[in-house]
CSV table of C-alpha atoms in Angstrom, one decimal:
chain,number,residue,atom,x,y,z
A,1,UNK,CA,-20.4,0.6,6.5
A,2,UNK,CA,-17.2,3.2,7.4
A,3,UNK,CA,-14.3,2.0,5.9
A,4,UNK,CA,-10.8,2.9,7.5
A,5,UNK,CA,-10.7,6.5,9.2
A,6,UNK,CA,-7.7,7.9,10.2
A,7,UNK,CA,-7.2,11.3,12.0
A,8,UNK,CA,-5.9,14.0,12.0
A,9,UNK,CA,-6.3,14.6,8.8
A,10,UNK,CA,-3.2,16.8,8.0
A,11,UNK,CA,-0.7,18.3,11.1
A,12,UNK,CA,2.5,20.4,11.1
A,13,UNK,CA,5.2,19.8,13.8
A,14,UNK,CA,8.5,21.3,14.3
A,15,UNK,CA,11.5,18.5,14.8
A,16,UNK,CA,11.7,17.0,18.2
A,17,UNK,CA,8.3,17.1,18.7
A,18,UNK,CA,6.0,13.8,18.9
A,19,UNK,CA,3.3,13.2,17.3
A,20,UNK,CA,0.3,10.3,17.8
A,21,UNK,CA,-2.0,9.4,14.4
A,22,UNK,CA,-5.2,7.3,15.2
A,23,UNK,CA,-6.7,4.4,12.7
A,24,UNK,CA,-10.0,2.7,13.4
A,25,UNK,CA,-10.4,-0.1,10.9
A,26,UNK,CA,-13.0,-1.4,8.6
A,27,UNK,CA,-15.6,-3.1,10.4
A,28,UNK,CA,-15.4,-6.9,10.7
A,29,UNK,CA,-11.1,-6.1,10.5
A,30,UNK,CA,-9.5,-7.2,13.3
A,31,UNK,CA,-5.8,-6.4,11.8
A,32,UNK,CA,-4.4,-2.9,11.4
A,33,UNK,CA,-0.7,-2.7,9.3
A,34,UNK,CA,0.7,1.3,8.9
A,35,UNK,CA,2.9,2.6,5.8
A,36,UNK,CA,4.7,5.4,5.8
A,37,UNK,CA,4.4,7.1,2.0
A,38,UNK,CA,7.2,9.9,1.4
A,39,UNK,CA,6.1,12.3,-1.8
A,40,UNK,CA,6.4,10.7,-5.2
A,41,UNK,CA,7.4,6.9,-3.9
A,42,UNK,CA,5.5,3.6,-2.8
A,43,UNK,CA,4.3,3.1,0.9
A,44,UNK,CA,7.0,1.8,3.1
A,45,UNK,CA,5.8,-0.9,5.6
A,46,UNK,CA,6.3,0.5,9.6
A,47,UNK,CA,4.8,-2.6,11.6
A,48,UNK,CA,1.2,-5.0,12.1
A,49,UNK,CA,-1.1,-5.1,14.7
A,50,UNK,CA,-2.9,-8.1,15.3
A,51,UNK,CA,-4.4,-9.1,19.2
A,52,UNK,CA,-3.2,-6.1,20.5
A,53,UNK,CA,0.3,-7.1,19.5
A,54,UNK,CA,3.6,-6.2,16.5
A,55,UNK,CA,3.5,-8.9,14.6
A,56,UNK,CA,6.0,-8.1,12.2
A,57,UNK,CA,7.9,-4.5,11.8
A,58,UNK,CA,9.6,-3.0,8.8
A,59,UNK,CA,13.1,-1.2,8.7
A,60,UNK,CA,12.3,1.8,10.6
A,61,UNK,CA,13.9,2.9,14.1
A,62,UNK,CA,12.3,2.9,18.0
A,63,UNK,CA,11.3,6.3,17.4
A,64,UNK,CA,8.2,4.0,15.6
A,65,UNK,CA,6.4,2.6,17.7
A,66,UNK,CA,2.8,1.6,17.9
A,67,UNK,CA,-0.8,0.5,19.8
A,68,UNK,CA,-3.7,-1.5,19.0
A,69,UNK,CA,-6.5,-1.0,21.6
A,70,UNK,CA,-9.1,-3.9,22.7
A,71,UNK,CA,-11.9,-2.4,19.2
A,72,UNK,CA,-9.1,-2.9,16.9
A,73,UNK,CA,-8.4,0.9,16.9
A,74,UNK,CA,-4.5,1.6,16.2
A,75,UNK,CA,-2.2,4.2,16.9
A,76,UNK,CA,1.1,5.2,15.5
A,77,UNK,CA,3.6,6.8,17.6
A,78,UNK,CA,6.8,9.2,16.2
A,79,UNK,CA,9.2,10.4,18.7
A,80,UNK,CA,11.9,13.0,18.5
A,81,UNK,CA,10.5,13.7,15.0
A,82,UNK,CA,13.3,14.5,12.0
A,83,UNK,CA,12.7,16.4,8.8
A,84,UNK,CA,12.7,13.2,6.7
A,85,UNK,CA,9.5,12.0,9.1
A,86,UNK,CA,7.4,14.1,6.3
A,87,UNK,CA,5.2,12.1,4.5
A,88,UNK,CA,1.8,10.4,4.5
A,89,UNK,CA,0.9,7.9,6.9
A,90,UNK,CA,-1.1,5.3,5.7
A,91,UNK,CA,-3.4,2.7,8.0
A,92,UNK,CA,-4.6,-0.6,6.8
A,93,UNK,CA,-6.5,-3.0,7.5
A,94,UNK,CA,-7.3,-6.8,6.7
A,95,UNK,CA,-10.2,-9.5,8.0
A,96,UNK,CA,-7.2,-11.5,8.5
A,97,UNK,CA,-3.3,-12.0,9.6
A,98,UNK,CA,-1.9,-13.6,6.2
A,99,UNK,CA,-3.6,-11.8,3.6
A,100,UNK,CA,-2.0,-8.5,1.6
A,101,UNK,CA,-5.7,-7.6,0.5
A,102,UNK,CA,-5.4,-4.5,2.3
A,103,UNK,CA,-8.1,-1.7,2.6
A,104,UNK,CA,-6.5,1.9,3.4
A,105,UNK,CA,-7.9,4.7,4.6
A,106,UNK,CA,-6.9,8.2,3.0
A,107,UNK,CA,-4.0,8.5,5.3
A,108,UNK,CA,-2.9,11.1,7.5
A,109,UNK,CA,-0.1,13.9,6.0
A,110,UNK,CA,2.7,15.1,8.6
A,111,UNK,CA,5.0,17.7,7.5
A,112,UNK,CA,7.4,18.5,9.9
A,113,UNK,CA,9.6,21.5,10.0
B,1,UNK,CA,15.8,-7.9,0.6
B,2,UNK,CA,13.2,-7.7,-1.8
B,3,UNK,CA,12.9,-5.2,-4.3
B,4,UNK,CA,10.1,-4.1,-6.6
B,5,UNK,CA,10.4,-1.9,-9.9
B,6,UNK,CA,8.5,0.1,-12.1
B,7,UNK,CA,8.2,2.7,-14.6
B,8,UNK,CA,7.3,6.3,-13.7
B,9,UNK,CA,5.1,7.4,-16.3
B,10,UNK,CA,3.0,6.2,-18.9
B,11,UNK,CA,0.7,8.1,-21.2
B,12,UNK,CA,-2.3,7.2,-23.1
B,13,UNK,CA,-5.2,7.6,-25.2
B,14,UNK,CA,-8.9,7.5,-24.2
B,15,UNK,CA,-10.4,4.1,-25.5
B,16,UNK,CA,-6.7,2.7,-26.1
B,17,UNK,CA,-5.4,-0.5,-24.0
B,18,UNK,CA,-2.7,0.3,-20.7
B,19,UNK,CA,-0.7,-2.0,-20.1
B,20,UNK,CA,1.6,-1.4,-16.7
B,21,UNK,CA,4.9,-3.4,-16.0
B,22,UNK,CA,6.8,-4.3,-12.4
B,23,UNK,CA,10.0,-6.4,-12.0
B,24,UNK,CA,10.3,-7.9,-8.4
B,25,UNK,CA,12.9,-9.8,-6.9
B,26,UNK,CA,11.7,-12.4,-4.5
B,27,UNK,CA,10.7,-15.4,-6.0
B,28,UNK,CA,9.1,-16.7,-2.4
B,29,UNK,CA,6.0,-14.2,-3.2
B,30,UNK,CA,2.7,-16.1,-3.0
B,31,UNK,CA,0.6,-13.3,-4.1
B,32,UNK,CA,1.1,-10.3,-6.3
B,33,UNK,CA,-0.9,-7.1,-6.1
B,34,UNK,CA,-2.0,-3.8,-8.0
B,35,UNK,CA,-3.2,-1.3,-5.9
B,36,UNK,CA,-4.5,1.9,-7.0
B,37,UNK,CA,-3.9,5.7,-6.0
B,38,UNK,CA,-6.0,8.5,-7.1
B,39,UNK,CA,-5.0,11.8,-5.9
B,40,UNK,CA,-5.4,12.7,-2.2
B,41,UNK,CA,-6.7,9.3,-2.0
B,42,UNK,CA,-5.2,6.0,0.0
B,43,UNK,CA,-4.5,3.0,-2.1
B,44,UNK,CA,-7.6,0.5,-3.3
B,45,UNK,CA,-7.0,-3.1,-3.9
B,46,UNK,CA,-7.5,-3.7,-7.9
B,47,UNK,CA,-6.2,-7.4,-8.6
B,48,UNK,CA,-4.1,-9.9,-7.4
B,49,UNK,CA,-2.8,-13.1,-9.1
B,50,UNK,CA,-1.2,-16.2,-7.3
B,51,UNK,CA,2.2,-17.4,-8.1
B,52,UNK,CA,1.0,-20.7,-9.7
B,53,UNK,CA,-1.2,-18.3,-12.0
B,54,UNK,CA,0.1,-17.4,-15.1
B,55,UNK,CA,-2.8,-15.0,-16.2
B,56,UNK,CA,-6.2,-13.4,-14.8
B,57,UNK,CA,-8.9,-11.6,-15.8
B,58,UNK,CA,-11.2,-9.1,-14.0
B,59,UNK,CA,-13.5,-7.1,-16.5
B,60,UNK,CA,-11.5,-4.8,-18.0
B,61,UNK,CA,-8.2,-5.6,-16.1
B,62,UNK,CA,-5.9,-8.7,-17.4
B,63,UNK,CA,-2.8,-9.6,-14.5
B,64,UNK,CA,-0.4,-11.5,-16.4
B,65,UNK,CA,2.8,-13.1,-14.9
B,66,UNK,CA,6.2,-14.4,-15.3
B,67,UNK,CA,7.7,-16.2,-12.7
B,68,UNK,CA,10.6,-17.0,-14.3
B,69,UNK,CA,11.2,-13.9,-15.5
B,70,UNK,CA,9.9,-12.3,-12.2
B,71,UNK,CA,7.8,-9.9,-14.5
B,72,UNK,CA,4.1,-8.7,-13.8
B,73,UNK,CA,2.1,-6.9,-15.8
B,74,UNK,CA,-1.5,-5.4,-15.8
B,75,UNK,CA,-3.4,-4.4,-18.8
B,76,UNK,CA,-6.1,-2.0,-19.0
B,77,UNK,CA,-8.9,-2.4,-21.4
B,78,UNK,CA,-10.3,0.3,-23.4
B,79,UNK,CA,-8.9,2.7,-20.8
B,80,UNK,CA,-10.7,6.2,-19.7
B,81,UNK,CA,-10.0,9.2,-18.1
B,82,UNK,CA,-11.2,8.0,-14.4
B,83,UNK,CA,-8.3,5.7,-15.0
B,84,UNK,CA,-5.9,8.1,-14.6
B,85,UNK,CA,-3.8,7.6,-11.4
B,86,UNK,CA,-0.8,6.0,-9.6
B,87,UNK,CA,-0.9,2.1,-10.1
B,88,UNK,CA,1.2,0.6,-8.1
B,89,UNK,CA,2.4,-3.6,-7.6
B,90,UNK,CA,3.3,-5.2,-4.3
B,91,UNK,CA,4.6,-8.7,-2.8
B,92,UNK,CA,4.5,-9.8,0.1
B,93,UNK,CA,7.0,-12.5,-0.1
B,94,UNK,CA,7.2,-14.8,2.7
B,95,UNK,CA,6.3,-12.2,5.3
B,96,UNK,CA,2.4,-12.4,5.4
B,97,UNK,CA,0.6,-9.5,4.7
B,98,UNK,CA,3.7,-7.2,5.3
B,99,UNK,CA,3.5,-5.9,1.2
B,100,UNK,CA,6.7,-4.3,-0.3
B,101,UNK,CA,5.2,-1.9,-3.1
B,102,UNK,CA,6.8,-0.9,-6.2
B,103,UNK,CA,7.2,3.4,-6.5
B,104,UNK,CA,4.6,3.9,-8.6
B,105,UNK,CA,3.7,4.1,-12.8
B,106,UNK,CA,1.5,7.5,-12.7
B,107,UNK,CA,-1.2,6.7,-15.8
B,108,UNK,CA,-2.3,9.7,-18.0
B,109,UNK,CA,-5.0,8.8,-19.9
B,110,UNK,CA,-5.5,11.9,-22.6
B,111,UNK,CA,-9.1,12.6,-24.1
């Protein structure tokens, strides 16, 4: 049973750019949350997917944005990307809407420069 | 808003007991949570203890917690080197599953 795969693994992108990181979740998972991590602090909640829908966002700016596909698959979007955008992006997912047992996958690390 | 805190550091000795501390601020969570973080890793659920719960144990892991005092603490049992990695406590408050994590308490355990 695959857990929660992200890809890519690691990418570099120069400011401005965009940038798209895929999630599938853990089989049987049909809700997918993302966290930003920035080096050497705690993941920052960006938003929820549940039903193809944001169910709930965090404190971060329109250049966030996101997708959750009809197999529960999730993307996370970053526009017009900034220096402080660096970090690792962590996906998550849950069996249900109101639970915080998450399972992560190993996140994917954007540097941008 | 809600606000979670924690140590940075803690250092210990193979066999000895850990014991890992968090302060949070709102009192509306239902749930608290210790996640783990091993290096190059994403976080792995550990524990979690419900607000009407003063204490539980899971094997070598014992969640205790102070509501009043908005204090949560994990202890480590006879703790080894695998155990060495970034613990790190959560709440979700009243928002669902949308957890606000604490930075972090990087555990050294020293052979």
């Amino acid at each position: 049973d695959a857990g929660v795969t992200q890809s890519p693994t690691h990418l570099i992108k120069t400011r401005g750019q965009q940038v798209t990181l895929r999630c599938s979740p853990k089989s049987g998972h049909d809700t997918v949350s993302w966290y930003q991590q920035a080096l050497g602090q705690g993941p920052q909640f960006i938003f929820q997917y549940y039903e193809e829908e944001e169910r709930q966002r965090g404190n971060f700016p329109d250049r966030f944005s996101g997708h959750q596909f009809p197999n529960y698959s999730s993307e996370l979007n970053v526009n017009a990307l900034l220096l402080g955008d660096s970090a690792l992006y962590l996906c998550a997912s849950s069996p249900r809407l109101d639970t915080g047992e998450l399972f992560f996958g190993e996140g994917s690390r954007l540097t941008v420069l | 808003g809600e606000d979670v805190e924690q140590s940075l550091f803690l250092s210990v000795r193979e066999g000895d007991s850990s014991v890992i501390n968090c302060t949070y601020t709102d009192s509306s969570s239902t749930y608290l949570y210790w996640y783990k973080q091993e290096p190059g890793a994403g976080l792995q659920l550990l524990t979690y203890i419900f607000s009407n719960m003063d204490m539980k144990q899971d094997q070598r892991l014992t969640v205790l917690l102070n509501k009043k005092d908005k204090h949560l603490s994990l202890r480590i049992a006879d703790t080894q080197t695998g155990d060495s990695a970034i613990y790190f406590c959560a709440e979700t408050g009243n928002a669902g599953n949308m957890l606000t994590f604490g930075g972090g308490t990087r555990l050294m355990v020293k052979p």
